[in-house]
Every structure is written in C-alpha cells, then in structure tokens.
Amino acid sequence: YSIGDYEVIDEATNTIKMDSWLYQLAISIGSPYRYNASGSGQWEGGPGKDSLYITSLYFTMTSLTTIGFGNIAPTTDGEKIFSVAMMMVGCKYELLKAFCFNHSVVDLDPRFLL
C-alpha cells in the first residue's frame, strides 16, 4: 500500500499516474482522485483506507498462495475478504495433505526420512 500511495501522484508534473493500481482501484469502486484547484491545490479523494488495505491483503494472498491474480477477480471488499479466507483454508488443507502424504511415504520406506 505505501509504495502504491507514494507512486500514484507524479510529483514532477503533479498528475495522477493512470497505470497505478490505486488509480485503477479508485475508478473501479467509483471514488476517483480529483484535483482541488480552488482550495488546497492538491489531489484528493481516491479509495478509502479500508478498501486499500483489503485490496493489498487480497493481492498479497493471491501472490503467496500462487492462485494468481487473473481475469476473474473479486471487486468488492466483501468478496476480497471471502477470497482471502478461502485461500487460507485452502492453504491449510494443502499443507495438511502434503504432510499426510509425506508421512505415509516415510512409513513405507524409511530411506525417505532425512
């Protein structure tokens, strides 16, 4: 999140980088960045902190679990939270399955024990 927050605004030209994931998230949830020319003269708006952290967690979990960040992806915070929970359950199941398989192979042939 902090890298994306730093990179969303181009300091040299004071413009929004449209290829930034924060800009894309802001557009997809309907809260785009806007320039306040009459007041502070700075960029305002964009996604809320909750949505930013949930999206960051979702991206991290998809990367760590090697499920991927494909074309079909959750868009709301609730969908992302559900996806992360299912990834955690799936990882636990896969680890349990790998442990049981390894345990049964060692039982069959003790030479596999390191």
mmCIF file with all atom_site columns, C-alpha atoms in Angstrom:
data_model
loop_
_atom_site.group_PDB
_atom_site.id
_atom_site.type_symbol
_atom_site.label_atom_id
_atom_site.label_alt_id
_atom_site.label_comp_id
_atom_site.label_asym_id
_atom_site.label_entity_id
_atom_site.label_seq_id
_atom_site.pdbx_PDB_ins_code
_atom_site.Cartn_x
_atom_site.Cartn_y
_atom_site.Cartn_z
_atom_site.occupancy
_atom_site.B_iso_or_equiv
_atom_site.pdbx_formal_charge
_atom_site.auth_seq_id
_atom_site.auth_comp_id
_atom_site.auth_asym_id
_atom_site.auth_atom_id
_atom_site.pdbx_PDB_model_num
ATOM 1   C CA . TYR A 1 1   ? 0.000   0.000   0.000   1.00 0.00 ? 1   TYR A CA 1
ATOM 2   C CA . SER A 1 2   ? 2.654   2.537   0.951   1.00 0.00 ? 2   SER A CA 1
ATOM 3   C CA . ILE A 1 3   ? 4.546   2.053   -2.328  1.00 0.00 ? 3   ILE A CA 1
ATOM 4   C CA . GLY A 1 4   ? 1.330   2.491   -4.318  1.00 0.00 ? 4   GLY A CA 1
ATOM 5   C CA . ASP A 1 5   ? 0.386   5.562   -2.296  1.00 0.00 ? 5   ASP A CA 1
ATOM 6   C CA . TYR A 1 6   ? 3.786   7.087   -2.983  1.00 0.00 ? 6   TYR A CA 1
ATOM 7   C CA . GLU A 1 7   ? 3.658   6.279   -6.702  1.00 0.00 ? 7   GLU A CA 1
ATOM 8   C CA . VAL A 1 8   ? 0.086   7.297   -7.553  1.00 0.00 ? 8   VAL A CA 1
ATOM 9   C CA . ILE A 1 9   ? 0.952   11.011  -7.972  1.00 0.00 ? 9   ILE A CA 1
ATOM 10  C CA . ASP A 1 10  ? 3.780   12.099  -10.255 1.00 0.00 ? 10  ASP A CA 1
ATOM 11  C CA . GLU A 1 11  ? 5.498   14.805  -8.192  1.00 0.00 ? 11  GLU A CA 1
ATOM 12  C CA . ALA A 1 12  ? 7.325   16.317  -11.176 1.00 0.00 ? 12  ALA A CA 1
ATOM 13  C CA . THR A 1 13  ? 4.173   17.048  -13.200 1.00 0.00 ? 13  THR A CA 1
ATOM 14  C CA . ASN A 1 14  ? 1.603   16.945  -10.357 1.00 0.00 ? 14  ASN A CA 1
ATOM 15  C CA . THR A 1 15  ? -0.550  14.467  -12.285 1.00 0.00 ? 15  THR A CA 1
ATOM 16  C CA . ILE A 1 16  ? -2.097  11.113  -11.454 1.00 0.00 ? 16  ILE A CA 1
ATOM 17  C CA . LYS A 1 17  ? -0.387  8.069   -12.932 1.00 0.00 ? 17  LYS A CA 1
ATOM 18  C CA . MET A 1 18  ? -3.233  6.269   -14.657 1.00 0.00 ? 18  MET A CA 1
ATOM 19  C CA . ASP A 1 19  ? -1.395  2.934   -14.689 1.00 0.00 ? 19  ASP A CA 1
ATOM 20  C CA . SER A 1 20  ? -1.142  2.921   -10.881 1.00 0.00 ? 20  SER A CA 1
ATOM 21  C CA . TRP A 1 21  ? -3.109  0.179   -9.108  1.00 0.00 ? 21  TRP A CA 1
ATOM 22  C CA . LEU A 1 22  ? -4.516  2.796   -6.701  1.00 0.00 ? 22  LEU A CA 1
ATOM 23  C CA . TYR A 1 23  ? -5.895  4.820   -9.608  1.00 0.00 ? 23  TYR A CA 1
ATOM 24  C CA . GLN A 1 24  ? -7.429  1.679   -11.126 1.00 0.00 ? 24  GLN A CA 1
ATOM 25  C CA . LEU A 1 25  ? -8.964  0.738   -7.755  1.00 0.00 ? 25  LEU A CA 1
ATOM 26  C CA . ALA A 1 26  ? -10.366 4.265   -7.323  1.00 0.00 ? 26  ALA A CA 1
ATOM 27  C CA . ILE A 1 27  ? -12.045 4.106   -10.727 1.00 0.00 ? 27  ILE A CA 1
ATOM 28  C CA . SER A 1 28  ? -13.425 0.581   -10.188 1.00 0.00 ? 28  SER A CA 1
ATOM 29  C CA . ILE A 1 29  ? -15.065 1.437   -6.835  1.00 0.00 ? 29  ILE A CA 1
ATOM 30  C CA . GLY A 1 30  ? -16.371 4.812   -8.011  1.00 0.00 ? 30  GLY A CA 1
ATOM 31  C CA . SER A 1 31  ? -14.267 7.159   -5.874  1.00 0.00 ? 31  SER A CA 1
ATOM 32  C CA . PRO A 1 32  ? -11.766 8.697   -8.298  1.00 0.00 ? 32  PRO A CA 1
ATOM 33  C CA . TYR A 1 33  ? -8.981  11.099  -7.425  1.00 0.00 ? 33  TYR A CA 1
ATOM 34  C CA . ARG A 1 34  ? -9.748  14.750  -8.120  1.00 0.00 ? 34  ARG A CA 1
ATOM 35  C CA . TYR A 1 35  ? -7.622  17.879  -8.105  1.00 0.00 ? 35  TYR A CA 1
ATOM 36  C CA . ASN A 1 36  ? -8.780  20.613  -5.719  1.00 0.00 ? 36  ASN A CA 1
ATOM 37  C CA . ALA A 1 37  ? -7.780  23.695  -7.717  1.00 0.00 ? 37  ALA A CA 1
ATOM 38  C CA . SER A 1 38  ? -9.865  26.156  -5.712  1.00 0.00 ? 38  SER A CA 1
ATOM 39  C CA . GLY A 1 39  ? -8.806  25.036  -2.236  1.00 0.00 ? 39  GLY A CA 1
ATOM 40  C CA . SER A 1 40  ? -5.681  23.182  -1.217  1.00 0.00 ? 40  SER A CA 1
ATOM 41  C CA . GLY A 1 41  ? -4.295  22.767  -4.737  1.00 0.00 ? 41  GLY A CA 1
ATOM 42  C CA . GLN A 1 42  ? -3.687  19.072  -4.041  1.00 0.00 ? 42  GLN A CA 1
ATOM 43  C CA . TRP A 1 43  ? -5.095  15.737  -5.125  1.00 0.00 ? 43  TRP A CA 1
ATOM 44  C CA . GLU A 1 44  ? -7.983  14.460  -3.010  1.00 0.00 ? 44  GLU A CA 1
ATOM 45  C CA . GLY A 1 45  ? -10.351 11.514  -2.992  1.00 0.00 ? 45  GLY A CA 1
ATOM 46  C CA . GLY A 1 46  ? -9.460  8.028   -4.078  1.00 0.00 ? 46  GLY A CA 1
ATOM 47  C CA . PRO A 1 47  ? -10.271 4.791   -2.283  1.00 0.00 ? 47  PRO A CA 1
ATOM 48  C CA . GLY A 1 48  ? -10.644 4.723   1.495   1.00 0.00 ? 48  GLY A CA 1
ATOM 49  C CA . LYS A 1 49  ? -8.010  3.208   3.771   1.00 0.00 ? 49  LYS A CA 1
ATOM 50  C CA . ASP A 1 50  ? -10.147 0.119   4.484   1.00 0.00 ? 50  ASP A CA 1
ATOM 51  C CA . SER A 1 51  ? -10.509 -0.683  0.810   1.00 0.00 ? 51  SER A CA 1
ATOM 52  C CA . LEU A 1 52  ? -6.800  -0.069  0.202   1.00 0.00 ? 52  LEU A CA 1
ATOM 53  C CA . TYR A 1 53  ? -5.672  -2.455  2.928   1.00 0.00 ? 53  TYR A CA 1
ATOM 54  C CA . ILE A 1 54  ? -8.197  -5.148  1.962   1.00 0.00 ? 54  ILE A CA 1
ATOM 55  C CA . THR A 1 55  ? -7.056  -4.951  -1.666  1.00 0.00 ? 55  THR A CA 1
ATOM 56  C CA . SER A 1 56  ? -3.407  -5.089  -0.591  1.00 0.00 ? 56  SER A CA 1
ATOM 57  C CA . LEU A 1 57  ? -4.115  -8.154  1.558   1.00 0.00 ? 57  LEU A CA 1
ATOM 58  C CA . TYR A 1 58  ? -6.012  -9.794  -1.298  1.00 0.00 ? 58  TYR A CA 1
ATOM 59  C CA . PHE A 1 59  ? -3.144  -9.194  -3.735  1.00 0.00 ? 59  PHE A CA 1
ATOM 60  C CA . THR A 1 60  ? -0.589  -10.493 -1.218  1.00 0.00 ? 60  THR A CA 1
ATOM 61  C CA . MET A 1 61  ? -2.582  -13.652 -0.511  1.00 0.00 ? 61  MET A CA 1
ATOM 62  C CA . THR A 1 62  ? -3.118  -14.396 -4.211  1.00 0.00 ? 62  THR A CA 1
ATOM 63  C CA . SER A 1 63  ? 0.589   -13.976 -4.813  1.00 0.00 ? 63  SER A CA 1
ATOM 64  C CA . LEU A 1 64  ? 1.688   -16.091 -1.836  1.00 0.00 ? 64  LEU A CA 1
ATOM 65  C CA . THR A 1 65  ? -0.763  -18.911 -2.472  1.00 0.00 ? 65  THR A CA 1
ATOM 66  C CA . THR A 1 66  ? 0.121   -18.982 -6.188  1.00 0.00 ? 66  THR A CA 1
ATOM 67  C CA . ILE A 1 67  ? -3.579  -18.873 -7.050  1.00 0.00 ? 67  ILE A CA 1
ATOM 68  C CA . GLY A 1 68  ? -2.783  -15.957 -9.301  1.00 0.00 ? 68  GLY A CA 1
ATOM 69  C CA . PHE A 1 69  ? -4.255  -12.574 -9.986  1.00 0.00 ? 69  PHE A CA 1
ATOM 70  C CA . GLY A 1 70  ? -6.282  -13.484 -13.055 1.00 0.00 ? 70  GLY A CA 1
ATOM 71  C CA . ASN A 1 71  ? -9.047  -12.009 -15.148 1.00 0.00 ? 71  ASN A CA 1
ATOM 72  C CA . ILE A 1 72  ? -11.829 -13.116 -12.804 1.00 0.00 ? 72  ILE A CA 1
ATOM 73  C CA . ALA A 1 73  ? -11.257 -11.267 -9.562  1.00 0.00 ? 73  ALA A CA 1
ATOM 74  C CA . PRO A 1 74  ? -13.418 -10.037 -6.683  1.00 0.00 ? 74  PRO A CA 1
ATOM 75  C CA . THR A 1 75  ? -14.269 -6.359  -6.845  1.00 0.00 ? 75  THR A CA 1
ATOM 76  C CA . THR A 1 76  ? -15.986 -5.502  -3.545  1.00 0.00 ? 76  THR A CA 1
ATOM 77  C CA . ASP A 1 77  ? -14.333 -5.568  -0.136  1.00 0.00 ? 77  ASP A CA 1
ATOM 78  C CA . GLY A 1 78  ? -16.647 -8.386  0.986   1.00 0.00 ? 78  GLY A CA 1
ATOM 79  C CA . GLU A 1 79  ? -15.674 -10.532 -1.997  1.00 0.00 ? 79  GLU A CA 1
ATOM 80  C CA . LYS A 1 80  ? -11.988 -9.902  -1.335  1.00 0.00 ? 80  LYS A CA 1
ATOM 81  C CA . ILE A 1 81  ? -12.299 -10.816 2.359   1.00 0.00 ? 81  ILE A CA 1
ATOM 82  C CA . PHE A 1 82  ? -14.157 -14.017 1.424   1.00 0.00 ? 82  PHE A CA 1
ATOM 83  C CA . SER A 1 83  ? -11.469 -14.875 -1.157  1.00 0.00 ? 83  SER A CA 1
ATOM 84  C CA . VAL A 1 84  ? -8.647  -14.358 1.349   1.00 0.00 ? 84  VAL A CA 1
ATOM 85  C CA . ALA A 1 85  ? -10.442 -16.568 3.891   1.00 0.00 ? 85  ALA A CA 1
ATOM 86  C CA . MET A 1 86  ? -10.901 -19.317 1.298   1.00 0.00 ? 86  MET A CA 1
ATOM 87  C CA . MET A 1 87  ? -7.227  -19.053 0.304   1.00 0.00 ? 87  MET A CA 1
ATOM 88  C CA . MET A 1 88  ? -6.203  -19.501 3.934   1.00 0.00 ? 88  MET A CA 1
ATOM 89  C CA . VAL A 1 89  ? -8.476  -22.529 4.296   1.00 0.00 ? 89  VAL A CA 1
ATOM 90  C CA . GLY A 1 90  ? -7.159  -23.953 1.022   1.00 0.00 ? 90  GLY A CA 1
ATOM 91  C CA . CYS A 1 91  ? -3.538  -23.479 2.069   1.00 0.00 ? 91  CYS A CA 1
ATOM 92  C CA . LYS A 1 92  ? -4.171  -25.198 5.371   1.00 0.00 ? 92  LYS A CA 1
ATOM 93  C CA . TYR A 1 93  ? -5.798  -28.118 3.547   1.00 0.00 ? 93  TYR A CA 1
ATOM 94  C CA . GLU A 1 94  ? -2.927  -28.386 1.049   1.00 0.00 ? 94  GLU A CA 1
ATOM 95  C CA . LEU A 1 95  ? -0.322  -28.309 3.833   1.00 0.00 ? 95  LEU A CA 1
ATOM 96  C CA . LEU A 1 96  ? -2.216  -30.996 5.732   1.00 0.00 ? 96  LEU A CA 1
ATOM 97  C CA . LYS A 1 97  ? -2.467  -33.110 2.587   1.00 0.00 ? 97  LYS A CA 1
ATOM 98  C CA . ALA A 1 98  ? 1.274   -32.710 1.878   1.00 0.00 ? 98  ALA A CA 1
ATOM 99  C CA . PHE A 1 99  ? 2.142   -33.616 5.469   1.00 0.00 ? 99  PHE A CA 1
ATOM 100 C CA . CYS A 1 100 ? -0.028  -36.758 5.385   1.00 0.00 ? 100 CYS A CA 1
ATOM 101 C CA . PHE A 1 101 ? 1.403   -37.842 2.031   1.00 0.00 ? 101 PHE A CA 1
ATOM 102 C CA . ASN A 1 102 ? 4.966   -37.312 3.253   1.00 0.00 ? 102 ASN A CA 1
ATOM 103 C CA . HIS A 1 103 ? 4.207   -39.182 6.466   1.00 0.00 ? 103 HIS A CA 1
ATOM 104 C CA . SER A 1 104 ? 2.807   -42.172 4.556   1.00 0.00 ? 104 SER A CA 1
ATOM 105 C CA . VAL A 1 105 ? 5.816   -42.303 2.191   1.00 0.00 ? 105 VAL A CA 1
ATOM 106 C CA . VAL A 1 106 ? 8.234   -42.330 5.138   1.00 0.00 ? 106 VAL A CA 1
ATOM 107 C CA . ASP A 1 107 ? 6.222   -45.129 6.750   1.00 0.00 ? 107 ASP A CA 1
ATOM 108 C CA . LEU A 1 108 ? 6.553   -47.214 3.591   1.00 0.00 ? 108 LEU A CA 1
ATOM 109 C CA . ASP A 1 109 ? 10.295  -46.700 3.132   1.00 0.00 ? 109 ASP A CA 1
ATOM 110 C CA . PRO A 1 110 ? 12.449  -45.276 5.980   1.00 0.00 ? 110 PRO A CA 1
ATOM 111 C CA . ARG A 1 111 ? 15.131  -44.225 3.462   1.00 0.00 ? 111 ARG A CA 1
ATOM 112 C CA . PHE A 1 112 ? 12.978  -41.161 2.651   1.00 0.00 ? 112 PHE A CA 1
ATOM 113 C CA . LEU A 1 113 ? 13.486  -39.848 6.185   1.00 0.00 ? 113 LEU A CA 1
ATOM 114 C CA . LEU A 1 114 ? 16.055  -37.052 6.089   1.00 0.00 ? 114 LEU A CA 1
#
